[in-house]
Short mmCIF file of C-alpha atoms in Angstrom, two decimals:
data_model
loop_
_atom_site.label_atom_id
_atom_site.label_comp_id
_atom_site.label_asym_id
_atom_site.label_seq_id
_atom_site.Cartn_x
_atom_site.Cartn_y
_atom_site.Cartn_z
CA MET A 16 -121.41 69.91 59.78
CA GLY A 17 -119.58 69.25 63.03
CA PHE A 18 -118.23 71.94 65.33
CA PRO A 19 -114.80 73.09 64.03
CA PHE A 20 -112.46 71.70 66.67
CA ILE A 21 -108.87 72.91 66.41
CA SER A 22 -106.09 70.40 66.94
CA ALA A 23 -102.99 71.16 68.99
CA GLU A 24 -100.87 71.12 65.84
CA GLN A 25 -103.19 73.58 64.09
CA ARG A 26 -103.24 75.87 67.10
CA LEU A 27 -99.46 75.90 67.39
CA ALA A 28 -99.11 76.62 63.67
CA GLU A 29 -101.35 79.70 63.85
CA VAL A 30 -99.81 83.14 63.41
CA ARG A 31 -100.42 84.79 66.75
CA GLY A 32 -99.31 88.23 67.81
CA SER A 33 -98.51 89.51 71.27
CA LYS A 34 -100.81 91.90 73.12
CA GLY A 35 -99.54 94.20 75.83
CA VAL A 36 -99.38 97.56 77.51
CA ILE A 37 -96.24 99.43 78.55
CA LEU A 38 -96.66 101.84 81.45
CA GLY A 39 -94.10 104.41 82.47
CA PRO A 40 -93.69 107.92 83.85
CA SER A 41 -93.75 110.85 81.44
CA GLY A 42 -90.44 111.34 79.67
CA VAL A 43 -89.06 107.84 80.23
CA GLY A 44 -89.04 107.16 76.47
CA LYS A 45 -92.19 105.15 75.78
CA THR A 46 -92.89 106.71 72.37
CA SER A 47 -89.23 106.26 71.39
CA LEU A 48 -89.76 102.49 71.59
CA LEU A 49 -91.04 102.84 68.02
CA LYS A 50 -87.40 103.12 66.97
CA THR A 51 -86.75 99.59 68.24
CA ALA A 52 -89.41 98.06 65.95
CA ASP A 53 -89.45 97.38 62.21
CA ALA A 54 -90.75 100.67 60.80
CA ALA A 55 -91.86 99.09 57.52
CA ARG A 56 -94.14 96.68 59.40
CA THR A 57 -95.46 99.05 62.10
CA LEU A 58 -98.52 101.31 62.20
CA PHE A 59 -98.28 104.12 64.75
CA ILE A 60 -101.65 105.22 66.17
CA ASP A 61 -100.72 108.67 67.43
CA LEU A 62 -103.41 109.83 69.85
CA GLU A 63 -101.13 112.19 71.77
CA ALA A 64 -99.86 114.21 68.78
CA GLY A 65 -96.61 113.83 70.66
CA ASP A 66 -94.33 112.44 67.97
CA LEU A 67 -91.54 114.99 68.52
CA ALA A 68 -89.27 112.25 69.86
CA VAL A 69 -89.78 110.15 66.71
CA LEU A 70 -89.89 112.75 63.94
CA ASP A 71 -87.15 110.87 62.11
CA TRP A 72 -88.96 107.52 62.43
CA PRO A 73 -89.78 106.37 58.86
CA GLY A 74 -92.99 104.43 59.54
CA ASP A 75 -96.68 105.04 58.81
CA SER A 76 -99.04 106.69 61.30
CA VAL A 77 -102.67 107.71 61.80
CA ARG A 78 -103.97 110.42 64.15
CA PRO A 79 -107.49 109.82 65.50
CA ARG A 80 -108.90 112.94 67.18
CA THR A 81 -112.24 111.65 68.50
CA TRP A 82 -113.53 108.57 70.27
CA GLN A 83 -115.64 107.65 67.24
CA GLU A 84 -112.49 107.62 65.10
CA CYS A 85 -110.80 105.40 67.71
CA ARG A 86 -113.70 102.95 67.55
CA ASP A 87 -113.77 102.98 63.75
CA LEU A 88 -110.05 102.27 63.58
CA ALA A 89 -110.28 99.40 66.08
CA CYS A 90 -113.15 97.88 64.08
CA TYR A 91 -111.21 98.27 60.83
CA ILE A 92 -108.12 96.57 62.30
CA GLY A 93 -109.91 93.84 64.26
CA GLY A 94 -112.76 92.99 61.91
CA PRO A 95 -116.41 92.35 62.86
CA ASN A 96 -117.53 90.63 66.05
CA PRO A 97 -120.28 88.16 65.00
CA ALA A 98 -121.78 88.18 68.52
CA LEU A 99 -122.86 91.83 68.26
CA ARG A 100 -126.05 93.37 66.90
CA ASP A 101 -125.91 95.65 63.87
CA ASP A 102 -126.56 98.71 66.04
CA GLN A 103 -123.47 98.03 68.19
CA ALA A 104 -119.88 99.14 67.69
CA TYR A 105 -117.60 96.45 66.15
CA SER A 106 -120.56 94.62 64.57
CA GLN A 107 -120.68 93.47 60.95
CA ALA A 108 -122.63 96.62 60.05
CA HIS A 109 -120.01 98.81 61.72
CA PHE A 110 -117.22 96.96 59.91
CA ASP A 111 -118.97 97.34 56.54
CA GLN A 112 -119.37 101.06 57.19
CA VAL A 113 -115.70 101.63 58.03
CA CYS A 114 -114.57 99.57 55.05
CA THR A 115 -116.66 101.83 52.83
CA GLN A 116 -114.97 104.81 54.45
CA PHE A 117 -111.36 103.56 54.68
CA GLY A 118 -111.15 101.05 51.82
CA ASP A 119 -110.28 97.37 51.61
CA PRO A 120 -108.70 96.24 54.93
CA VAL A 121 -106.28 94.07 52.96
CA MET A 122 -104.02 97.13 53.05
CA LEU A 123 -103.44 96.40 56.74
CA GLY A 124 -101.67 93.17 55.82
CA LYS A 125 -98.34 95.01 55.58
CA TYR A 126 -98.41 95.76 59.30
CA THR A 127 -97.45 93.20 61.92
CA LEU A 128 -97.28 95.69 64.83
CA ILE A 129 -99.92 98.22 65.87
CA PHE A 130 -98.42 100.72 68.34
CA VAL A 131 -100.94 102.87 70.24
CA ASP A 132 -99.77 106.02 72.02
CA SER A 133 -101.49 106.26 74.38
CA ILE A 134 -104.18 104.49 76.37
CA THR A 135 -104.17 107.48 78.71
CA VAL A 136 -105.37 109.80 75.94
CA ALA A 137 -107.79 107.15 74.62
CA GLY A 138 -109.41 107.13 78.06
CA ARG A 139 -109.78 110.93 78.00
CA LEU A 140 -111.37 110.90 74.55
CA CYS A 141 -113.72 108.13 75.64
CA LEU A 142 -114.83 110.01 78.76
CA GLN A 143 -115.39 113.21 76.80
CA TRP A 144 -117.61 111.27 74.38
CA ALA A 145 -119.43 109.47 77.22
CA LYS A 146 -120.34 112.75 78.94
CA GLY A 147 -122.35 113.77 75.89
CA GLN A 148 -124.42 110.58 75.62
CA PRO A 149 -127.99 110.14 76.96
CA GLN A 150 -126.77 107.73 79.66
CA ALA A 151 -124.78 110.61 81.17
CA PHE A 152 -127.92 112.54 82.07
CA SER A 153 -130.62 111.85 84.66
CA GLU A 154 -133.91 110.70 83.13
CA LYS A 155 -135.84 112.53 85.86
CA THR A 156 -134.05 115.88 86.00
CA GLY A 157 -132.05 116.02 82.78
CA LYS A 158 -129.00 117.05 84.77
CA PRO A 159 -125.55 115.45 84.21
CA ASP A 160 -125.18 112.04 85.89
CA THR A 161 -121.51 111.52 86.67
CA ARG A 162 -122.00 107.88 87.65
CA GLY A 163 -123.79 107.16 84.37
CA ALA A 164 -121.03 108.85 82.37
CA TYR A 165 -118.26 106.88 84.07
CA GLY A 166 -120.19 103.63 83.73
CA LEU A 167 -120.57 104.17 80.00
CA HIS A 168 -116.91 105.23 79.74
CA ALA A 169 -115.73 102.01 81.42
CA SER A 170 -117.90 99.84 79.19
CA GLU A 171 -116.74 101.62 76.03
CA LEU A 172 -113.03 101.62 76.87
CA ILE A 173 -113.05 97.96 77.91
CA GLY A 174 -114.89 97.07 74.69
CA TRP A 175 -112.29 98.96 72.65
CA LEU A 176 -109.41 97.20 74.39
CA THR A 177 -111.10 93.83 73.95
CA GLN A 178 -111.59 94.50 70.22
CA LEU A 179 -107.85 95.14 69.86
CA GLN A 180 -106.97 92.13 72.03
CA HIS A 181 -108.84 89.84 69.61
CA VAL A 182 -106.65 90.77 66.62
CA ARG A 183 -104.93 87.39 66.53
CA ASP A 184 -102.40 87.84 63.73
CA LYS A 185 -100.80 91.15 64.81
CA ASP A 186 -98.78 92.45 67.72
CA ILE A 187 -100.84 95.11 69.51
CA TRP A 188 -98.98 97.27 72.00
CA LEU A 189 -100.28 100.28 73.88
CA VAL A 190 -98.31 102.70 76.02
CA GLY A 191 -99.63 104.79 78.88
CA ILE A 192 -98.59 106.92 81.81
CA LEU A 193 -97.76 105.20 85.10
CA ASP A 194 -98.97 107.14 88.13
CA GLU A 195 -97.13 107.02 91.45
CA LYS A 196 -99.16 107.63 94.58
CA ALA A 197 -98.85 107.00 98.31
CA ASP A 198 -101.29 105.22 100.61
CA ASP A 199 -102.24 106.33 104.14
CA PHE A 200 -99.03 104.80 105.47
CA GLY A 201 -96.76 106.53 102.96
CA ARG A 202 -96.14 103.41 100.91
CA LYS A 203 -95.71 103.84 97.15
CA LEU A 204 -98.49 102.62 94.89
CA PHE A 205 -98.35 102.47 91.10
CA ALA A 206 -101.30 102.41 88.71
CA PRO A 207 -102.09 103.20 85.06
CA GLN A 208 -103.24 106.76 84.47
CA ILE A 209 -106.66 106.08 82.95
CA GLU A 210 -109.87 108.00 83.55
CA GLY A 211 -112.10 106.01 85.89
CA SER A 212 -111.03 103.13 88.10
CA LYS A 213 -112.85 100.22 86.42
CA ALA A 214 -110.89 100.25 83.17
CA SER A 215 -107.62 100.63 85.08
CA LEU A 216 -108.44 97.64 87.26
CA GLU A 217 -109.58 95.44 84.36
CA LEU A 218 -106.72 96.30 81.97
CA PRO A 219 -104.36 93.56 83.29
CA GLY A 220 -107.07 90.96 82.72
CA ILE A 221 -107.55 91.98 79.08
CA VAL A 222 -104.00 92.16 77.71
CA ASP A 223 -101.47 89.33 77.88
CA GLN A 224 -98.51 91.43 78.96
CA VAL A 225 -98.23 94.35 81.37
CA ILE A 226 -94.79 95.97 81.36
CA SER A 227 -93.53 98.84 83.51
CA MET A 228 -90.88 100.94 81.78
CA VAL A 229 -88.95 102.65 84.56
CA VAL A 230 -85.56 103.90 85.66
CA LEU A 231 -83.68 101.48 87.91
CA LYS A 232 -80.23 101.77 89.44
CA THR A 233 -77.20 99.50 89.42
CA GLU A 234 -75.44 98.58 92.64
CA ASP A 235 -73.18 101.62 92.29
CA GLY A 236 -76.17 103.93 91.81
CA THR A 237 -75.94 104.36 88.05
CA PRO A 238 -79.47 104.84 86.58
CA TYR A 239 -80.67 102.86 83.58
CA ARG A 240 -83.97 102.36 81.80
CA ALA A 241 -85.56 98.91 81.95
CA PHE A 242 -88.70 96.87 81.43
CA VAL A 243 -90.09 95.29 84.61
CA CYS A 244 -92.02 92.26 83.37
CA GLN A 245 -93.09 90.01 86.25
CA HIS A 246 -95.82 90.59 88.83
CA ILE A 247 -93.57 89.64 91.73
CA ASN A 248 -90.82 92.24 91.62
CA PRO A 249 -88.87 94.10 94.34
CA TRP A 250 -90.22 97.54 93.42
CA GLY A 251 -93.97 96.92 93.36
CA TYR A 252 -94.40 97.99 89.74
CA PRO A 253 -97.46 96.66 87.89
CA ALA A 254 -96.42 93.81 85.60
CA LYS A 255 -97.70 90.53 84.17
CA ASP A 256 -96.18 87.99 81.82
CA ARG A 257 -98.73 85.55 80.45
CA SER A 258 -96.16 84.15 78.01
CA GLY A 259 -93.95 82.87 80.84
CA ARG A 260 -90.87 83.77 78.77
CA LEU A 261 -89.72 87.05 80.26
CA ASP A 262 -87.27 87.73 83.04
CA ILE A 263 -88.10 90.12 85.87
CA VAL A 264 -86.06 92.80 84.09
CA GLU A 265 -85.65 93.05 80.32
CA GLU A 266 -83.90 95.63 78.16
CA PRO A 267 -86.19 98.44 76.94
CA HIS A 268 -86.30 97.22 73.34
CA LEU A 269 -89.80 96.49 72.02
CA GLY A 270 -88.66 94.57 68.96
CA ARG A 271 -86.59 92.09 70.98
CA LEU A 272 -89.29 91.80 73.63
CA ILE A 273 -91.89 90.81 71.03
CA SER A 274 -89.49 88.31 69.46
CA LYS A 275 -88.89 86.70 72.84
CA ILE A 276 -92.62 86.44 73.56
CA THR A 277 -93.64 85.09 70.15
CA ALA A 278 -90.74 82.76 69.33
CA PRO A 279 -92.07 79.38 68.11
CA ARG A 280 -92.69 76.86 70.83
CA ALA A 281 -91.59 73.26 70.63
CA SER A 282 -93.95 71.00 68.70
CA ILE A 283 -96.39 68.80 70.61
CA HIS A 284 -96.04 65.09 69.91
CA THR A 285 -98.99 62.84 70.69
CA GLY A 286 -99.26 59.10 70.80
CA GLU A 287 -99.02 56.16 73.14
CA SER A 288 -95.91 55.71 75.20
CA SER A 289 -93.96 52.55 74.53
#
């Protein structure tokens, strides 16, 4: 049997969801973006236990409390990775185990959007777990090894994000806190608030979209909330648009943003020119 090549027409016909992260300061309304999505088709992964702003939101939610539960849920949603050994997270063995625990994953078919709040808390849970693993202790002295703990944390968190990124038929969106700092010259710098620097640096290379949800001002000084969506922007906010469909500033409406990113593209026509 030949290698299964995928034609351009087949690729364009595939159901493909968007993958992104929305970063913003605390209180800007990131969790409230749930109200701009179709509640009947959305699963809310509530890591922060901070759903006060969306108590009246009528959608389904789950509340993982440990890093193991976060890994199990990602495996359940994303399916098995055939490249992994049975003793690794997200392997076929791991998937079989979580299916036994959670039931037939066909139940996830009702959801087109997975909304994760937040990557900041996921990073904290991951680091807490990593500090208790053998790699976080010196083989010679048995004392805690901070470098080993953070190395394991980075590997685990990046693997978790990659597992979610590979869920092709669903929209996967994470929110997280955007930190504002100043360099030695007093210039503003913005970065995701995630434990450890490696995962923060690699995040933009994993997801397709990086959006900063911030408060901007009109010419007369009136403040308004907005999505900043392009890397080159006047404010220096972290952003990336792999879809090539977003303006520098978009309205803070997740449902419309996803529709704009995933709208069908024009068909590709092949053949010889006349």
